Coordinates of N, CA and C and ligand atoms in Angstrom, one line a residue:
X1 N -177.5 -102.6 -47.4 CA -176.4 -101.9 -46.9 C -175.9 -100.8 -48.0
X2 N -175.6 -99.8 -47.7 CA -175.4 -98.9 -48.3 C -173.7 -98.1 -48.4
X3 N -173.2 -97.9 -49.1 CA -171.5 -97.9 -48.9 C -171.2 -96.2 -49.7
X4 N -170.2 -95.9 -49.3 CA -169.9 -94.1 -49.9 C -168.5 -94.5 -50.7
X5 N -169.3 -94.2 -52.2 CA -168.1 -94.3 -52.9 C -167.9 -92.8 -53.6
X6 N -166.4 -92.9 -53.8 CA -165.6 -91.1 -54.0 C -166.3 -91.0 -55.3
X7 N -166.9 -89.5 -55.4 CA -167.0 -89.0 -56.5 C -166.3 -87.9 -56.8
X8 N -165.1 -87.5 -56.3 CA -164.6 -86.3 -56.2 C -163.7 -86.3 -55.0
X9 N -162.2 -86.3 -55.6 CA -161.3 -87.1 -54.2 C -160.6 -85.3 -53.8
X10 N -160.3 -86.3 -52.4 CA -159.8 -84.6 -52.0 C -158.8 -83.8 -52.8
X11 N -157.6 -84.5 -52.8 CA -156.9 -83.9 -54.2 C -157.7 -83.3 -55.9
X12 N -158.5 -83.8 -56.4 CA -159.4 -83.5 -57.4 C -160.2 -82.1 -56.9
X13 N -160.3 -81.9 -55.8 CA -161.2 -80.9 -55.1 C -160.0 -79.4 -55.1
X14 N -158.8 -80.3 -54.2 CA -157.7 -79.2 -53.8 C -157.1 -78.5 -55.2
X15 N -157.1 -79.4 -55.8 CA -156.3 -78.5 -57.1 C -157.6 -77.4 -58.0
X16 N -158.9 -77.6 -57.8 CA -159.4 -76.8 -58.5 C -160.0 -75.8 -57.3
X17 N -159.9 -75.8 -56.2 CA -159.8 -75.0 -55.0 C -159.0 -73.7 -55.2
X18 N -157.7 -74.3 -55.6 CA -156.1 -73.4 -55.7 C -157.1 -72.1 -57.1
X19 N -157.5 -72.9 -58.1 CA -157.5 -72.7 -58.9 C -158.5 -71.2 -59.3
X20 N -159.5 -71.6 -58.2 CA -161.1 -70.8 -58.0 C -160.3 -69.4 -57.3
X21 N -159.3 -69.7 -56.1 CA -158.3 -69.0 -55.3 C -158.0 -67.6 -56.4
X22 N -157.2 -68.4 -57.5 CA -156.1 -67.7 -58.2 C -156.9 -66.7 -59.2
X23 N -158.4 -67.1 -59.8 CA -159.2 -66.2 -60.5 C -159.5 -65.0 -59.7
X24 N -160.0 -65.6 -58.6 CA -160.3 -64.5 -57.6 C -160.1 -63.3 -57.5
X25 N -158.5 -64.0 -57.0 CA -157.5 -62.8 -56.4 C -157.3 -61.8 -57.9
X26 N -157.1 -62.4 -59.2 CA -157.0 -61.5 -60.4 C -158.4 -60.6 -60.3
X27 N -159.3 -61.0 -60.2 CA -160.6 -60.0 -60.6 C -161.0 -59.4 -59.5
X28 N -160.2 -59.2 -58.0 CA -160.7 -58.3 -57.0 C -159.6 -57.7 -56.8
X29 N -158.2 -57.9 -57.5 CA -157.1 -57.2 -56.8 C -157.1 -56.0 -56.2
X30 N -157.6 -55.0 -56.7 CA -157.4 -53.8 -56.0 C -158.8 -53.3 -55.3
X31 N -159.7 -53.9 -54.6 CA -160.6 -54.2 -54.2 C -160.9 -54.4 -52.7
X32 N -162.0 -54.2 -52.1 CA -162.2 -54.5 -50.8 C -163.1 -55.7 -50.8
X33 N -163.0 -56.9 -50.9 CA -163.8 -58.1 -50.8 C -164.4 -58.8 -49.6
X34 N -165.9 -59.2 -49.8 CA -166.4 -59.2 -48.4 C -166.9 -61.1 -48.8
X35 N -166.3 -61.7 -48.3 CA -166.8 -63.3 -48.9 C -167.7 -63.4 -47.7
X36 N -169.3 -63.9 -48.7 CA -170.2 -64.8 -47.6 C -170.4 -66.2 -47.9
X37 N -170.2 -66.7 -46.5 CA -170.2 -68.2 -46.8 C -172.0 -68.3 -46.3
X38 N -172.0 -69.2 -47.1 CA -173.6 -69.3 -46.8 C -173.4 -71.3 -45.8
X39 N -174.1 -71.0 -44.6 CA -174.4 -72.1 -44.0 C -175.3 -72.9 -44.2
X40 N -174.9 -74.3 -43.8 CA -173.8 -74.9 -43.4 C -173.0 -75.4 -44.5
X41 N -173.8 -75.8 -45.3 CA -173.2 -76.6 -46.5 C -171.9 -75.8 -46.9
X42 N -171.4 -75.1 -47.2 CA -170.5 -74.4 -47.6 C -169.1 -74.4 -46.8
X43 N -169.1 -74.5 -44.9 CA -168.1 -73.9 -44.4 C -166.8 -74.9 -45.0
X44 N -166.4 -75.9 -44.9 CA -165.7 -76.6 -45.6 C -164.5 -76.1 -46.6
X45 N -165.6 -75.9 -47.8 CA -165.1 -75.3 -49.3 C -164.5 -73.9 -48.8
X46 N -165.2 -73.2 -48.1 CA -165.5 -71.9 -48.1 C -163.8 -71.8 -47.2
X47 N -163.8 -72.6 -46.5 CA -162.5 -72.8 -45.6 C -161.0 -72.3 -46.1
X48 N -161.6 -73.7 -47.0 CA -160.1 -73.6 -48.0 C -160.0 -72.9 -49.2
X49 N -161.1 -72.2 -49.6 CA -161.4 -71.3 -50.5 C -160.5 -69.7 -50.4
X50 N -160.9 -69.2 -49.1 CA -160.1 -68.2 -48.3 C -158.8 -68.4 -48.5
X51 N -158.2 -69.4 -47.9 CA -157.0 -69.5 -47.4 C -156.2 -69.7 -49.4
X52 N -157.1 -70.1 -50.4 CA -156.6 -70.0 -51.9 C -156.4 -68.3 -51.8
X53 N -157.4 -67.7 -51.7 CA -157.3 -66.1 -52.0 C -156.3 -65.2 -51.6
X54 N -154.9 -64.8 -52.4 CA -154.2 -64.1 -51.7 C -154.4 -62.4 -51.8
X55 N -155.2 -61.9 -51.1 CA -155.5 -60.5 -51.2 C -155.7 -60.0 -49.7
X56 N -155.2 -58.7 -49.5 CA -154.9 -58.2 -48.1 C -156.2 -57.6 -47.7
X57 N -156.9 -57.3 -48.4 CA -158.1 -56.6 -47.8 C -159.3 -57.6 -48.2
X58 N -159.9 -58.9 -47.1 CA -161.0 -59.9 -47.7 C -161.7 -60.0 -45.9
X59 N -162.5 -59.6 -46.2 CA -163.6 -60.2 -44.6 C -164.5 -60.9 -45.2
X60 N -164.8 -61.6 -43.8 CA -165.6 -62.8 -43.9 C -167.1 -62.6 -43.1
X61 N -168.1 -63.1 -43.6 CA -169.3 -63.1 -42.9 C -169.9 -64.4 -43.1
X62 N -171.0 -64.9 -42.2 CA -171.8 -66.1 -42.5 C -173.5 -65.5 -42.6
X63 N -173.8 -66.3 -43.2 CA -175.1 -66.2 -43.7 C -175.6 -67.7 -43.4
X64 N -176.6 -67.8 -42.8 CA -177.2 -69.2 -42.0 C -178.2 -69.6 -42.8
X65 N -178.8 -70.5 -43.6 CA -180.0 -71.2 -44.4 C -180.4 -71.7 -44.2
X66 N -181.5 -72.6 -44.2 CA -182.0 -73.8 -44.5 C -182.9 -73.9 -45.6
X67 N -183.1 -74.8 -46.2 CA -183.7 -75.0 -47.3 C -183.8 -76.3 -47.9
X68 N -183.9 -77.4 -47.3 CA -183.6 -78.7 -47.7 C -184.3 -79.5 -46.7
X69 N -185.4 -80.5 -47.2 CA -185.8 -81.7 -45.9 C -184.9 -83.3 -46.6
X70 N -183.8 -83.6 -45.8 CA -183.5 -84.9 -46.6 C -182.9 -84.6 -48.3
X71 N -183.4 -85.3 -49.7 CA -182.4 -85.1 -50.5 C -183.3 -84.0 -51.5
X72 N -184.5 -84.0 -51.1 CA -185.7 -82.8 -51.9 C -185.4 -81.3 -51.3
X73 N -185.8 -80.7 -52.3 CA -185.9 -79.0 -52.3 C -186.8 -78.9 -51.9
X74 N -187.2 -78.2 -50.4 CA -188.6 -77.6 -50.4 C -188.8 -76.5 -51.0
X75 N -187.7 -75.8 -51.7 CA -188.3 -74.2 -52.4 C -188.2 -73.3 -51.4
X76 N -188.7 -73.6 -50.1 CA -188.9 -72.5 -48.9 C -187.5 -72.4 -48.3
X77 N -186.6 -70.7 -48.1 CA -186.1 -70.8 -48.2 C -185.4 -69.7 -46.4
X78 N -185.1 -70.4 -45.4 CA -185.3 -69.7 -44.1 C -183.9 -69.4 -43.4
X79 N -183.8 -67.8 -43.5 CA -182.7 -67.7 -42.6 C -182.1 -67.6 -41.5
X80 N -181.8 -68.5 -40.8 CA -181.0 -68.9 -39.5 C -180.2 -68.1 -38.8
X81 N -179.4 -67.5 -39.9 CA -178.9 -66.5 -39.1 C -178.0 -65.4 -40.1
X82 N -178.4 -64.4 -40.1 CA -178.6 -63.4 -40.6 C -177.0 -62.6 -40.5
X83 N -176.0 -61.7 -41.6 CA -175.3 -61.4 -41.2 C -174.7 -60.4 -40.4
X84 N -173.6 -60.1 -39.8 CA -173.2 -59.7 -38.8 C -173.2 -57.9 -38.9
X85 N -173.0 -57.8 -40.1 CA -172.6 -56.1 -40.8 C -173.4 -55.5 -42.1
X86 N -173.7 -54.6 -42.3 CA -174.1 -54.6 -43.6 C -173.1 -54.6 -44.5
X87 N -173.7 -54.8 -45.8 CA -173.0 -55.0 -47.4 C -172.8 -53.7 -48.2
X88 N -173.5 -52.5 -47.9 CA -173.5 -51.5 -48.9 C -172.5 -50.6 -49.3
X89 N -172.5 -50.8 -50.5 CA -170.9 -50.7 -51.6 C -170.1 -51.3 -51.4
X90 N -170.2 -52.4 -50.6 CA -169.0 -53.3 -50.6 C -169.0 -54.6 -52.1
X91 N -167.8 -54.7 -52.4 CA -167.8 -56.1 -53.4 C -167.9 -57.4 -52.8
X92 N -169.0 -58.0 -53.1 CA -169.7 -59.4 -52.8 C -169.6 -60.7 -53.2
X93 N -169.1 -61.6 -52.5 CA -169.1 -62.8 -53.4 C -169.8 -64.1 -52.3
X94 N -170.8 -64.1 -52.8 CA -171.5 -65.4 -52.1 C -171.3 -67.2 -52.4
X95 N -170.4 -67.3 -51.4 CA -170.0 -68.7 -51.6 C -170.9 -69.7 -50.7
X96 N -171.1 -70.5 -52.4 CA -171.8 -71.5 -51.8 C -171.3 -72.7 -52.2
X97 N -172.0 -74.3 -51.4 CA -171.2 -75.5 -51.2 C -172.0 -76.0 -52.9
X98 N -173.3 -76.2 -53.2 CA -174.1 -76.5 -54.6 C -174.8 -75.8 -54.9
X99 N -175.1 -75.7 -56.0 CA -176.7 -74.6 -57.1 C -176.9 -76.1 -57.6
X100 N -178.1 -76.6 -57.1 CA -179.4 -77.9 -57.4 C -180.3 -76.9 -58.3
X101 N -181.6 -77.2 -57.6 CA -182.6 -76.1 -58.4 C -182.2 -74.6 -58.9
X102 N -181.4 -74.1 -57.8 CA -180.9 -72.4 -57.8 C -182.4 -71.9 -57.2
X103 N -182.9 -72.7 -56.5 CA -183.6 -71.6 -55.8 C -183.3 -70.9 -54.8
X104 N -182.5 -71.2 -53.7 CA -181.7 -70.9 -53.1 C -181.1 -69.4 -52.7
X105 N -179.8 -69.9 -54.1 CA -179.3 -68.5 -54.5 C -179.6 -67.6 -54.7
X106 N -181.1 -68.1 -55.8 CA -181.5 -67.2 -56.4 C -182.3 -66.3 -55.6
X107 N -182.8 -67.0 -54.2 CA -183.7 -66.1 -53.2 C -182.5 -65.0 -52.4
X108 N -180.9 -65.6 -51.9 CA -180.3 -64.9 -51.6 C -179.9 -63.8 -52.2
X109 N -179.7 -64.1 -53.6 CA -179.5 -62.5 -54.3 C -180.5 -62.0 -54.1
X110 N -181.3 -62.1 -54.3 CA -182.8 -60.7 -53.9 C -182.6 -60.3 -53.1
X111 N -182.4 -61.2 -51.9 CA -182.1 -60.7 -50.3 C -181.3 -59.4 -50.6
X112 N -180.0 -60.1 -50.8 CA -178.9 -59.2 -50.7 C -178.6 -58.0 -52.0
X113 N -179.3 -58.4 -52.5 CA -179.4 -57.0 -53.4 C -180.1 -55.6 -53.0
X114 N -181.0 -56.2 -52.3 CA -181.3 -55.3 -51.3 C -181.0 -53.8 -51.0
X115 N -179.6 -55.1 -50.3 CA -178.8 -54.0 -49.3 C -177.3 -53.2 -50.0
X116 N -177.8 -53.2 -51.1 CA -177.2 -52.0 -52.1 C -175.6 -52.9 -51.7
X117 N -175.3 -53.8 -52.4 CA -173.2 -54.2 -52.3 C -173.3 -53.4 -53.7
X118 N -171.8 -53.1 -53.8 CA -171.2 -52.0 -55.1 C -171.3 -53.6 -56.2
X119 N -170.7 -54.5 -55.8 CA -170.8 -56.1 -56.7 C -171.7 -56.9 -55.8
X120 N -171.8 -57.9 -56.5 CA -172.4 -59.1 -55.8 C -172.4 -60.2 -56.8
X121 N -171.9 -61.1 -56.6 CA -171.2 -62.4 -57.1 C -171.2 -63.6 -56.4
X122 N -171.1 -65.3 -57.2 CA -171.7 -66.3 -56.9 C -170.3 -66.9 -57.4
X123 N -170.2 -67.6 -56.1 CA -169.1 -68.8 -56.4 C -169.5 -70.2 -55.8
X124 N -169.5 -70.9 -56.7 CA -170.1 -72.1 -55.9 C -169.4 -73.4 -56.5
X125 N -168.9 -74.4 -55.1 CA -168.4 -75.7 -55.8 C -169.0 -76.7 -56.8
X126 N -170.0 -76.7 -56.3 CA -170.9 -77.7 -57.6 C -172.0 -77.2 -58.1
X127 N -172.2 -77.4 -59.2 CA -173.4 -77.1 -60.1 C -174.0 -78.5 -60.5
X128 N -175.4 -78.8 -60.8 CA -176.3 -79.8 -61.0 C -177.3 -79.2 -61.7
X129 N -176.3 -78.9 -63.2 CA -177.7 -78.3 -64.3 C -178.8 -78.9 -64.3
X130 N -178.7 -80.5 -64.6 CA -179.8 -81.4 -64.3 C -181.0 -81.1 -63.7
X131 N -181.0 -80.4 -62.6 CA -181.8 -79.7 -61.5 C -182.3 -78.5 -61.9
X132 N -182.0 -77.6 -62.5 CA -182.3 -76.5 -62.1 C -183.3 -75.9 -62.7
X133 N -184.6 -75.1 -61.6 CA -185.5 -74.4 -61.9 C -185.3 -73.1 -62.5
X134 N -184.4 -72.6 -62.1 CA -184.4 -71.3 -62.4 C -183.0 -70.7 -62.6
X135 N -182.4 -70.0 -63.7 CA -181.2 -70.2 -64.3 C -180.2 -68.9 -63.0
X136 N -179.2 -69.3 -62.9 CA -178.6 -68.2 -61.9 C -177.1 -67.7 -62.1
X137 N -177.0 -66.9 -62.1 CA -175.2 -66.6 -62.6 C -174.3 -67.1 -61.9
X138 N -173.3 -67.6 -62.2 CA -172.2 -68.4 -61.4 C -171.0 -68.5 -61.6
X139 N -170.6 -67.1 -61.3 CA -168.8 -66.5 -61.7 C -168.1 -67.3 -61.9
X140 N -168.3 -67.8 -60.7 CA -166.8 -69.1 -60.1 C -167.2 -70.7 -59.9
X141 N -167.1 -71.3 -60.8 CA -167.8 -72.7 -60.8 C -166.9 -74.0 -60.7
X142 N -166.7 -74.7 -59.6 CA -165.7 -75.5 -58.9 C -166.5 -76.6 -59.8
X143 N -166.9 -77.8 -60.1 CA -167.5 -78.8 -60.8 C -169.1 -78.7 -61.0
X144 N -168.9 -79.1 -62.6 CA -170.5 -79.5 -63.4 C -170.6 -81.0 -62.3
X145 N -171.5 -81.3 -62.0 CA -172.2 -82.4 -61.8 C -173.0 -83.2 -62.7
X146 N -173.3 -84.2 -62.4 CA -174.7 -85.0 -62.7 C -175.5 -85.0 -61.6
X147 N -176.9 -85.4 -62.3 CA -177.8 -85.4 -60.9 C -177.5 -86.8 -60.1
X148 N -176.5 -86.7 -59.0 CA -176.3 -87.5 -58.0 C -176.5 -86.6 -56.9
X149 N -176.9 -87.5 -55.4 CA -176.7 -87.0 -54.0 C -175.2 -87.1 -53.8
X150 N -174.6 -85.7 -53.5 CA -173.4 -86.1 -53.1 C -173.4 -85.4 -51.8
X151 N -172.4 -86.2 -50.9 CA -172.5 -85.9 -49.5 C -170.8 -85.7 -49.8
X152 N -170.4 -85.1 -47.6 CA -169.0 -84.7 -47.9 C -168.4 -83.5 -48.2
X153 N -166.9 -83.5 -47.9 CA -166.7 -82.0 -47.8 C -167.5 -81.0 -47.4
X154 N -168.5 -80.8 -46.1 CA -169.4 -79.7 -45.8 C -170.4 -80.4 -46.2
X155 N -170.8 -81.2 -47.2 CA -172.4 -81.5 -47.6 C -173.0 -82.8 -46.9
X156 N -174.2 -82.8 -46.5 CA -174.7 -83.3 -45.8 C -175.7 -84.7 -46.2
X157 N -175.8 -85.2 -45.7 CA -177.3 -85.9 -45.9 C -177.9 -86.2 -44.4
X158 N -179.5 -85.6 -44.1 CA -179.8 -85.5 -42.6 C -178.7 -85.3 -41.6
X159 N -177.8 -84.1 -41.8 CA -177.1 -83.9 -41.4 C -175.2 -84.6 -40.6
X160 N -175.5 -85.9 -41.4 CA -174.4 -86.8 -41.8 C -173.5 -86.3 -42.6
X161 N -172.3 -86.5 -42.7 CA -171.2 -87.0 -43.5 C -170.5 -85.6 -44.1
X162 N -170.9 -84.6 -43.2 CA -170.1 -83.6 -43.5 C -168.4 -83.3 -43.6
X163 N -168.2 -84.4 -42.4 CA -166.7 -84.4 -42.6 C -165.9 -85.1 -43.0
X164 N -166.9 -85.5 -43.9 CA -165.9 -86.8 -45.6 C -164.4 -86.0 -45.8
X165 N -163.7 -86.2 -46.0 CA -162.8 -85.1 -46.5 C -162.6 -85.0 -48.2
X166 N -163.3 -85.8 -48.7 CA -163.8 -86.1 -50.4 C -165.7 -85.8 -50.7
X167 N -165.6 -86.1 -51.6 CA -167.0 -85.7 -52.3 C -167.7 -87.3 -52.0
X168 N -168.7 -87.7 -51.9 CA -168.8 -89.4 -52.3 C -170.6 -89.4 -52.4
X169 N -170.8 -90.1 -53.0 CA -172.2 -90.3 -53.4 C -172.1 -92.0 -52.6
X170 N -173.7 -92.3 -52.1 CA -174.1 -93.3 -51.7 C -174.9 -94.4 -52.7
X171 N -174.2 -95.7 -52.5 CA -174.6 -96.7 -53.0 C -174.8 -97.9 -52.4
X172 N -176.0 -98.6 -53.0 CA -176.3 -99.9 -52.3 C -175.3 -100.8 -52.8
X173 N -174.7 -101.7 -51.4 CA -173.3 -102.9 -51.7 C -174.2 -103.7 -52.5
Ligands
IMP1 P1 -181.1 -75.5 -54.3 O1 -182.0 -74.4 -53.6 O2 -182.0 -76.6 -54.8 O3 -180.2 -75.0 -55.3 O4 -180.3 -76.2 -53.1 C1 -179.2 -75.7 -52.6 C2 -178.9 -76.4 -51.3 O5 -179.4 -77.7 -51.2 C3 -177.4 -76.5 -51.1 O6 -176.9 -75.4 -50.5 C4 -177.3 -77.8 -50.3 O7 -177.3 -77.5 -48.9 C5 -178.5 -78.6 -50.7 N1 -178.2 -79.7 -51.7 C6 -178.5 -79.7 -53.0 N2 -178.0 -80.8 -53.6 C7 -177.3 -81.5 -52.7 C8 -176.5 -82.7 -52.7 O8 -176.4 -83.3 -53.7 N3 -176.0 -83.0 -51.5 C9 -176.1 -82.3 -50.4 N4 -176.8 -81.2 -50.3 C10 -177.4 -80.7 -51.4

């Protein structure tokens, strides 16, 4: 049997939420900010991330992914659904739910570098240096990890347990 214990309680989350909010809004103030939430893992964070940001001019787009079988990286990295507008000259901030490997990200920025944004920027709740293949820039960084599976808040395992409303890693009773 296997039991979900908190690694990251919702309050622990909320106050450094507020906090990710408040840098934000100082370094885009006078700014037109275009937040992408990258799917699914992210909508969660990404939720209450917004609603931290107090700036009048912020739209929102989704970016759809996959890239994960179970708790391994396959590296291959497939987009589901593609966004709604383009980015060019706009200031970019790509919010994501973890950087594991960073391969990920690191395939999204190529993408979206692309398409010419004036910035383009990485905010992401968890980091798992432990993991990572390839090094990636990460403006806004909600919690260092260790290498644990964490499920919750948005993150998944086989598509389970997204609506933990805490962080929690799985353990055998
Ligand atoms: P990366 O390409 O290895 O950096 O993986 C990034 C994606 O893998 C994240 O957006 C998550 O969807 C998923 N992922 C990585 N680690 C975890 C974890 O501990 N729990 C749930 N999903 C994870």
């Amino acid at each position: 049997m296997e039991q979900i214990v908190t690694y990251l309680s919702a309050d622990q989350i909320a106050e450094r939420v507020k906090a990710l909010g408040a840098d934000i809004k100082r370094d885009y103030q006078d700014k037109r900010l275009a937040i992408i939430i990258v799917l699914k893992g992210s909508f969660v964070f990404a939720a209450d991330l917004i609603r931290a940001i107090d700036l009048p001019h912020l739209r929102v787009d989704f970016l759809g992914v996959r890239s994960y079988e179970g708790t391994e990286s396959s590296g291959v990295v497939q987009i589901t659904n593609d966004l709604s507008r383009p980015i060019e000259d706009e200031d970019v901030l790509l919010v994501e739910d973890i950087v594991d490997t960073g391969l990920t990200i690191s395939y999204l920025l190529d993408l979206l570098q692309t398409r010419k944004p004036r910035s383009l920027k990485v905010c992401a709740l968890l980091h798992k240096p432990a993991r990572a293949k390839i090094a990636v820039p990460i403006e806004y960084l909600g919690f260092t990890i260790e290498d644990r599976f964490v499920i919750g808040y948005g993150l998944d395992f086989g598509e389970k347990f997204r609506n933990l409303p805490f962080l929690g890693v799985l353990q055998r009773a």
